[in-house]
mmCIF file of C-alpha atoms in Angstrom:
data_model
loop_
_atom_site.group_PDB
_atom_site.id
_atom_site.type_symbol
_atom_site.label_atom_id
_atom_site.label_comp_id
_atom_site.label_asym_id
_atom_site.label_seq_id
_atom_site.Cartn_x
_atom_site.Cartn_y
_atom_site.Cartn_z
ATOM 1 C CA LEU A 16 -37.054 -14.972 54.297
ATOM 2 C CA ARG A 17 -40.054 -13.842 56.371
ATOM 3 C CA LYS A 18 -42.405 -14.240 53.410
ATOM 4 C CA THR A 19 -40.975 -17.655 52.537
ATOM 5 C CA LEU A 20 -41.274 -18.901 56.115
ATOM 6 C CA THR A 21 -44.864 -17.701 56.408
ATOM 7 C CA TYR A 22 -45.934 -19.420 53.209
ATOM 8 C CA GLY A 23 -43.932 -22.589 53.944
ATOM 9 C CA LEU A 24 -45.231 -22.868 57.506
ATOM 10 C CA THR A 25 -48.839 -22.735 56.300
ATOM 11 C CA VAL A 26 -48.211 -25.606 53.866
ATOM 12 C CA ILE A 27 -46.377 -27.660 56.506
ATOM 13 C CA ILE A 28 -49.144 -27.228 59.099
ATOM 14 C CA ILE A 29 -51.800 -28.369 56.620
ATOM 15 C CA PHE A 30 -49.713 -31.382 55.552
ATOM 16 C CA ILE A 31 -48.986 -32.433 59.150
ATOM 17 C CA THR A 32 -52.686 -32.137 59.979
ATOM 18 C CA ILE A 33 -53.552 -34.433 57.081
ATOM 19 C CA SER A 34 -50.842 -37.024 57.735
ATOM 20 C CA SER A 35 -51.418 -37.181 61.500
ATOM 21 C CA SER A 36 -55.126 -37.765 60.973
ATOM 22 C CA ALA A 37 -54.738 -40.345 58.199
ATOM 23 C CA GLY A 38 -55.204 -43.273 60.528
ATOM 24 C CA GLN A 39 -58.627 -42.022 61.594
ATOM 25 C CA ILE A 40 -60.186 -42.441 58.147
ATOM 26 C CA VAL A 41 -62.703 -45.257 57.859
ATOM 27 C CA SER A 42 -63.606 -47.199 54.731
ATOM 28 C CA ASP A 43 -65.647 -45.300 52.154
ATOM 29 C CA SER A 44 -68.164 -48.125 52.252
ATOM 30 C CA MET A 45 -68.823 -47.590 55.959
ATOM 31 C CA ARG A 46 -71.133 -44.997 57.409
ATOM 32 C CA ARG A 47 -69.272 -42.018 58.855
ATOM 33 C CA LYS A 48 -70.406 -40.052 61.845
ATOM 34 C CA PRO A 49 -69.488 -36.363 61.622
ATOM 35 C CA ASN A 50 -67.284 -35.049 64.396
ATOM 36 C CA TYR A 51 -68.501 -31.482 64.811
ATOM 37 C CA LYS A 52 -65.486 -30.434 66.861
ATOM 38 C CA LYS A 53 -63.219 -31.484 64.015
ATOM 39 C CA ILE A 54 -65.486 -29.816 61.468
ATOM 40 C CA GLY A 55 -65.250 -26.614 63.488
ATOM 41 C CA LEU A 56 -61.470 -26.971 63.545
ATOM 42 C CA VAL A 57 -61.380 -27.374 59.769
ATOM 43 C CA CYS A 58 -63.664 -24.354 59.305
ATOM 44 C CA SER A 59 -61.306 -22.314 61.484
ATOM 45 C CA ALA A 60 -58.485 -23.239 59.089
ATOM 46 C CA VAL A 61 -60.184 -21.156 56.380
ATOM 47 C CA PRO A 62 -59.549 -17.732 57.995
ATOM 48 C CA ILE A 63 -56.102 -18.879 59.152
ATOM 49 C CA THR A 64 -55.136 -19.945 55.618
ATOM 50 C CA THR A 65 -56.639 -16.807 54.106
ATOM 51 C CA ALA A 66 -54.831 -14.593 56.621
ATOM 52 C CA SER A 67 -51.511 -16.330 55.866
ATOM 53 C CA ILE A 68 -51.967 -15.915 52.117
ATOM 54 C CA TYR A 69 -53.095 -12.313 52.632
ATOM 55 C CA TYR A 70 -49.960 -11.571 54.661
ATOM 56 C CA TYR A 71 -47.747 -13.086 51.959
ATOM 57 C CA MET A 72 -49.493 -11.360 49.059
ATOM 58 C CA ASN A 73 -49.537 -8.036 50.890
ATOM 59 C CA HIS A 74 -45.735 -7.990 50.866
ATOM 60 C CA VAL A 75 -45.383 -9.382 47.339
ATOM 61 C CA TRP A 76 -48.046 -7.427 45.438
ATOM 62 C CA TRP A 77 -50.269 -5.068 47.362
ATOM 63 C CA HIS A 78 -48.110 -3.293 49.962
ATOM 64 C CA SER A 79 -49.871 -0.283 51.474
ATOM 65 C CA ILE A 80 -50.993 1.401 48.229
ATOM 66 C CA SER A 81 -54.656 1.116 47.292
ATOM 67 C CA LYS A 82 -57.407 2.831 45.326
ATOM 68 C CA SER A 83 -61.154 2.404 44.886
ATOM 69 C CA PHE A 84 -62.429 -1.002 43.799
ATOM 70 C CA HIS A 85 -62.097 -1.486 40.037
ATOM 71 C CA ILE A 86 -62.083 -4.173 37.349
ATOM 72 C CA ASN A 87 -59.029 -4.359 35.115
ATOM 73 C CA ASP A 88 -59.527 -7.192 32.622
ATOM 74 C CA ASP A 89 -57.562 -5.400 29.889
ATOM 75 C CA GLN A 90 -54.370 -5.501 31.942
ATOM 76 C CA GLU A 91 -55.104 -9.025 33.119
ATOM 77 C CA LEU A 92 -55.592 -10.406 29.618
ATOM 78 C CA ARG A 93 -52.182 -9.094 28.545
ATOM 79 C CA TYR A 94 -50.282 -10.184 31.643
ATOM 80 C CA ALA A 95 -47.931 -13.200 31.319
ATOM 81 C CA LEU A 96 -49.718 -14.390 28.155
ATOM 82 C CA ASN A 97 -52.472 -15.630 30.506
ATOM 83 C CA LEU A 98 -50.248 -18.225 32.174
ATOM 84 C CA ASP A 99 -51.475 -16.778 35.445
ATOM 85 C CA LYS A 100 -54.955 -18.147 34.655
ATOM 86 C CA PHE A 101 -53.507 -21.644 34.631
ATOM 87 C CA GLY A 102 -51.839 -20.802 37.938
ATOM 88 C CA HIS A 103 -55.176 -19.812 39.458
ATOM 89 C CA PHE A 104 -56.835 -22.973 38.147
ATOM 90 C CA TYR A 105 -54.019 -25.233 39.350
ATOM 91 C CA SER A 106 -53.608 -23.738 42.823
ATOM 92 C CA THR A 107 -57.318 -23.789 43.636
ATOM 93 C CA ILE A 108 -57.465 -27.498 42.748
ATOM 94 C CA ILE A 109 -54.884 -28.136 45.466
ATOM 95 C CA VAL A 110 -56.657 -25.940 48.032
ATOM 96 C CA SER A 111 -59.947 -27.688 47.254
ATOM 97 C CA GLU A 112 -58.338 -31.120 47.689
ATOM 98 C CA VAL A 113 -56.675 -30.157 50.970
ATOM 99 C CA PHE A 114 -59.882 -28.906 52.557
ATOM 100 C CA ALA A 115 -61.826 -31.904 51.221
ATOM 101 C CA ASP A 116 -59.342 -34.264 52.895
ATOM 102 C CA LEU A 117 -59.557 -32.327 56.148
ATOM 103 C CA LEU A 118 -63.352 -32.574 56.057
ATOM 104 C CA ARG A 119 -63.127 -36.327 55.452
ATOM 105 C CA PHE A 120 -61.050 -36.622 58.613
ATOM 106 C CA SER A 121 -63.874 -34.829 60.364
ATOM 107 C CA GLY A 122 -66.242 -37.635 59.450
ATOM 108 C CA LEU A 123 -68.007 -36.161 56.434
ATOM 109 C CA GLY A 124 -68.767 -38.435 53.513
ATOM 110 C CA ASP A 125 -67.022 -37.997 50.191
ATOM 111 C CA ASN A 126 -69.791 -35.935 48.620
ATOM 112 C CA GLY A 127 -70.039 -33.451 51.493
ATOM 113 C CA ALA A 128 -66.245 -33.234 51.814
ATOM 114 C CA LEU A 129 -65.781 -32.541 48.101
ATOM 115 C CA TRP A 130 -68.390 -29.788 47.985
ATOM 116 C CA GLY A 131 -67.126 -28.351 51.262
ATOM 117 C CA GLY A 132 -63.533 -28.303 49.983
ATOM 118 C CA ALA A 133 -64.646 -26.570 46.784
ATOM 119 C CA THR A 134 -66.630 -23.993 48.782
ATOM 120 C CA PHE A 135 -63.718 -23.180 51.099
ATOM 121 C CA SER A 136 -61.370 -22.887 48.118
ATOM 122 C CA ILE A 137 -63.713 -20.463 46.344
ATOM 123 C CA ILE A 138 -64.113 -18.367 49.510
ATOM 124 C CA ASN A 139 -60.357 -18.154 49.977
ATOM 125 C CA ALA A 140 -59.750 -17.207 46.325
ATOM 126 C CA THR A 141 -62.582 -14.660 46.297
ATOM 127 C CA ILE A 142 -61.103 -12.776 49.251
ATOM 128 C CA VAL A 143 -57.764 -12.509 47.438
ATOM 129 C CA GLU A 144 -59.429 -11.389 44.199
ATOM 130 C CA ILE A 145 -61.478 -8.715 45.971
ATOM 131 C CA LYS A 146 -58.289 -7.375 47.529
ATOM 132 C CA ASP A 147 -56.772 -7.289 44.029
ATOM 133 C CA GLY A 148 -59.690 -5.043 43.087
ATOM 134 C CA TYR A 149 -58.255 -2.323 45.354
ATOM 135 C CA SER A 150 -54.732 -2.638 43.950
ATOM 136 C CA PRO A 151 -53.776 0.231 41.596
ATOM 137 C CA TYR A 152 -51.822 -2.051 39.258
ATOM 138 C CA TRP A 153 -53.905 -5.243 39.235
ATOM 139 C CA GLY A 154 -57.622 -4.733 39.752
ATOM 140 C CA PHE A 155 -60.315 -7.370 40.058
ATOM 141 C CA SER A 156 -60.336 -9.889 37.185
ATOM 142 C CA LYS A 157 -63.457 -11.794 36.150
ATOM 143 C CA TYR A 158 -61.247 -14.247 34.260
ATOM 144 C CA ASP A 159 -59.070 -14.964 37.301
ATOM 145 C CA MET A 160 -62.215 -15.543 39.329
ATOM 146 C CA CYS A 161 -63.581 -17.891 36.684
ATOM 147 C CA ALA A 162 -60.318 -19.879 36.757
ATOM 148 C CA ASN A 163 -60.528 -20.019 40.563
ATOM 149 C CA ILE A 164 -64.067 -21.384 40.499
ATOM 150 C CA CYS A 165 -63.288 -23.949 37.794
ATOM 151 C CA GLY A 166 -60.199 -25.167 39.672
ATOM 152 C CA SER A 167 -62.065 -25.410 42.972
ATOM 153 C CA LEU A 168 -64.811 -27.494 41.350
ATOM 154 C CA TYR A 169 -62.533 -29.772 39.323
ATOM 155 C CA PRO A 170 -62.132 -32.398 42.105
ATOM 156 C CA VAL A 171 -65.947 -32.580 42.262
ATOM 157 C CA LEU A 172 -66.082 -33.113 38.490
ATOM 158 C CA GLN A 173 -63.495 -35.892 38.764
ATOM 159 C CA ASN A 174 -65.588 -37.594 41.412
ATOM 160 C CA LYS A 175 -68.837 -37.361 39.435
ATOM 161 C CA ILE A 176 -67.457 -38.263 35.973
ATOM 162 C CA PRO A 177 -64.784 -41.025 36.138
ATOM 163 C CA LEU A 178 -63.238 -40.071 32.776
ATOM 164 C CA PHE A 179 -61.862 -36.858 34.290
ATOM 165 C CA ARG A 180 -59.909 -38.837 36.888
ATOM 166 C CA ASN A 181 -57.552 -39.663 34.025
ATOM 167 C CA ILE A 182 -56.946 -35.958 33.268
ATOM 168 C CA ASN A 183 -54.857 -34.102 35.816
ATOM 169 C CA PHE A 184 -52.956 -30.850 36.083
ATOM 170 C CA LYS A 185 -49.401 -30.266 37.296
ATOM 171 C CA TRP A 186 -46.792 -27.555 37.604
ATOM 172 C CA SER A 187 -43.005 -27.470 37.325
ATOM 173 C CA TYR A 188 -40.416 -24.774 37.966
ATOM 174 C CA ASP A 189 -37.161 -24.127 36.097
ATOM 175 C CA PHE A 190 -34.469 -23.825 38.765
ATOM 176 C CA ILE A 191 -31.606 -23.630 36.244
ATOM 177 C CA HIS A 192 -32.110 -20.992 33.543
ATOM 178 C CA PRO A 193 -32.132 -17.255 34.344
ATOM 179 C CA SER A 194 -35.336 -15.300 33.884
ATOM 180 C CA TYR A 195 -35.692 -12.260 31.641
ATOM 181 C CA TYR A 196 -38.666 -11.194 33.752
ATOM 182 C CA LYS A 197 -36.586 -10.975 36.933
ATOM 183 C CA SER A 198 -33.960 -8.881 35.132
ATOM 184 C CA LEU A 199 -36.460 -6.024 34.637
ATOM 185 C CA PRO A 200 -36.010 -3.352 37.345
ATOM 186 C CA ARG A 201 -39.666 -3.167 38.357
ATOM 187 C CA PHE A 202 -39.914 -6.952 38.778
ATOM 188 C CA LYS A 203 -36.562 -7.756 40.388
ATOM 189 C CA ASP A 204 -38.075 -7.984 43.886
ATOM 190 C CA LYS A 205 -41.150 -9.963 42.846
ATOM 191 C CA SER A 206 -41.957 -13.424 44.156
ATOM 192 C CA PHE A 207 -41.254 -16.663 42.301
ATOM 193 C CA ILE A 208 -45.054 -16.874 41.916
ATOM 194 C CA ASP A 209 -44.803 -14.069 39.331
ATOM 195 C CA ASP A 210 -41.796 -15.554 37.529
ATOM 196 C CA TYR A 211 -43.871 -17.231 34.827
ATOM 197 C CA GLU A 212 -40.892 -17.700 32.519
ATOM 198 C CA ARG A 213 -39.814 -20.461 34.878
ATOM 199 C CA HIS A 214 -43.296 -21.930 35.278
ATOM 200 C CA THR A 215 -44.593 -24.755 33.127
ATOM 201 C CA TYR A 216 -48.187 -25.902 33.480
ATOM 202 C CA TRP A 217 -48.957 -29.470 32.460
ATOM 203 C CA THR A 218 -52.073 -31.387 31.500
ATOM 204 C CA THR A 219 -51.533 -35.128 31.906
ATOM 205 C CA PHE A 220 -53.566 -37.986 30.452
ATOM 206 C CA ASN A 221 -53.594 -41.470 31.953
ATOM 207 C CA ILE A 222 -53.497 -43.670 28.847
ATOM 208 C CA ALA A 223 -54.178 -46.932 30.693
ATOM 209 C CA GLY A 224 -57.277 -45.554 32.400
ATOM 210 C CA MET A 225 -58.666 -43.883 29.269
ATOM 211 C CA PHE A 226 -58.184 -46.574 26.643
ATOM 212 C CA PHE A 227 -57.924 -49.952 28.382
ATOM 213 C CA ARG A 228 -60.547 -51.833 30.325
ATOM 214 C CA GLU A 229 -59.738 -52.639 33.934
ATOM 215 C CA ASN A 230 -58.950 -56.294 33.183
ATOM 216 C CA ARG A 231 -56.518 -55.236 30.442
ATOM 217 C CA VAL A 232 -54.922 -52.274 32.173
ATOM 218 C CA ASN A 233 -51.552 -54.056 32.237
ATOM 219 C CA TYR A 234 -51.302 -53.637 28.464
ATOM 220 C CA PHE A 235 -49.946 -50.162 29.187
ATOM 221 C CA PRO A 236 -48.104 -48.999 32.361
ATOM 222 C CA LYS A 237 -50.744 -47.381 34.556
ATOM 223 C CA TYR A 238 -48.213 -45.020 36.164
ATOM 224 C CA ILE A 239 -47.021 -43.501 32.840
ATOM 225 C CA ASP A 240 -49.070 -40.560 31.557
ATOM 226 C CA PHE A 241 -48.906 -38.489 28.378
ATOM 227 C CA ALA A 242 -48.208 -34.834 29.161
ATOM 228 C CA ILE A 243 -48.700 -31.505 27.366
ATOM 229 C CA GLY A 244 -46.941 -28.485 28.888
ATOM 230 C CA MET A 245 -47.122 -24.735 28.323
ATOM 231 C CA SER A 246 -44.692 -22.011 29.358
ATOM 232 C CA ALA A 247 -43.421 -18.693 27.944
ATOM 233 C CA ARG A 248 -40.277 -16.659 27.285
ATOM 234 C CA GLY A 249 -39.571 -12.932 26.953
ATOM 235 C CA LEU A 250 -42.357 -11.778 29.273
ATOM 236 C CA ASP A 251 -42.336 -8.117 30.269
ATOM 237 C CA GLY A 252 -45.642 -7.827 32.132
ATOM 238 C CA LYS A 253 -47.185 -5.776 29.296
ATOM 239 C CA GLY A 254 -48.141 -8.451 26.786
ATOM 240 C CA ALA A 255 -44.824 -9.251 25.110
ATOM 241 C CA GLY A 256 -43.457 -12.776 24.998
ATOM 242 C CA THR A 257 -43.637 -16.111 23.203
ATOM 243 C CA ARG A 258 -45.560 -19.154 24.357
ATOM 244 C CA GLU A 259 -43.740 -22.467 24.522
ATOM 245 C CA TRP A 260 -45.378 -25.868 24.102
ATOM 246 C CA PHE A 261 -44.016 -29.219 25.207
ATOM 247 C CA VAL A 262 -45.034 -32.852 24.866
ATOM 248 C CA GLY A 263 -43.648 -35.707 26.897
ATOM 249 C CA VAL A 264 -44.381 -38.287 29.532
ATOM 250 C CA ASP A 265 -45.207 -37.983 33.202
ATOM 251 C CA VAL A 266 -44.937 -40.297 36.183
ATOM 252 C CA ASN A 267 -48.286 -40.660 37.945
ATOM 253 C CA LEU A 268 -47.281 -41.188 41.575
ATOM 254 C CA ARG A 269 -50.855 -41.919 42.611
ATOM 255 C CA LYS A 270 -50.753 -45.117 40.558
ATOM 256 C CA ILE A 271 -47.742 -46.452 42.476
ATOM 257 C CA GLY A 272 -48.691 -48.507 45.532
ATOM 258 C CA ASN A 273 -52.103 -49.255 46.992
ATOM 259 C CA ASN A 274 -54.923 -46.909 47.949
ATOM 260 C CA ARG A 275 -54.791 -47.507 51.681
ATOM 261 C CA LYS A 276 -55.179 -44.132 53.373
ATOM 262 C CA ASN A 277 -51.841 -43.692 55.128
ATOM 263 C CA LEU A 278 -48.910 -41.257 55.101
ATOM 264 C CA TRP A 279 -47.479 -42.828 51.937
ATOM 265 C CA TYR A 280 -50.808 -42.380 50.157
ATOM 266 C CA TYR A 281 -51.066 -38.675 51.000
ATOM 267 C CA SER A 282 -47.390 -38.064 50.240
ATOM 268 C CA ARG A 283 -47.906 -39.519 46.761
ATOM 269 C CA LYS A 284 -51.149 -37.604 46.281
ATOM 270 C CA TYR A 285 -49.696 -34.163 46.948
ATOM 271 C CA LEU A 286 -46.269 -34.767 45.417
ATOM 272 C CA ASN A 287 -48.161 -35.778 42.285
ATOM 273 C CA PHE A 288 -49.196 -32.160 41.772
ATOM 274 C CA TYR A 289 -45.579 -31.452 40.769
ATOM 275 C CA HIS A 290 -44.285 -32.567 37.379
ATOM 276 C CA PHE A 291 -40.891 -34.142 37.993
ATOM 277 C CA PRO A 292 -38.271 -34.152 35.190
ATOM 278 C CA THR A 293 -39.097 -36.709 32.501
ATOM 279 C CA PRO A 294 -38.309 -37.054 28.762
ATOM 280 C CA THR A 295 -39.901 -34.039 27.059
ATOM 281 C CA VAL A 296 -39.711 -32.344 23.649
ATOM 282 C CA ARG A 297 -40.386 -28.678 22.980
ATOM 283 C CA VAL A 298 -42.611 -28.606 19.910
ATOM 284 C CA TYR A 299 -43.071 -24.816 19.683
ATOM 285 C CA PRO A 300 -41.094 -22.754 18.886
#
């Protein structure tokens, strides 16, 4: 309960900060004047967020056991059939977006906010990865770090190349079926973050935005996306297991309603990172 409350409180504080400041955003076409007090407040959120994540991870993974710094890519490349790499990529996208929005509220323009959000996300992820390097079981992973950097920079890529705005990444969690992973004695006390058998990572494609010109976008519903999902079964933490692949549709919440920067806009934006149940077919196995 303590770990859950700590993690949940961090998310709630960030969301309240965003929603309460939404009314202060000015039009992108207008010149913004940076508010250095607010920028300082946002910068202070970096160590607070990192400390909260550190506290949570310390109880879930690290505990008090440590050894000298080491790299352990062999273990990492066998763990969870590399679903954890998608988790790193996905989570750092969200962190990057959150900090970018906070910097926008501080008066920074889109370009500065995007690069600032990506930088803060990379800093936060790097601290966690370095701590992993002192863990006897995990170790520092170059591949995890690469996924962190790519995820942190993805919002920048979407801003610079419009095509990528039609390609998004989501996550869903299986609340119904039991997990083989959690039945193993050494993993029974692990966090839901490690329970990759219940995770599915999705790549969604906005068909209307990719294949129809703006004046013909109504030929295909703009809020319906094509989705490809990946999960796994039979994971034991040592390399065993079978990947699962899914195809289906996804509801793009960001395409519902207007783009006026208010509470409804930000609720849709961050809820859209979760893939809600929609018609889906498992194509493998």
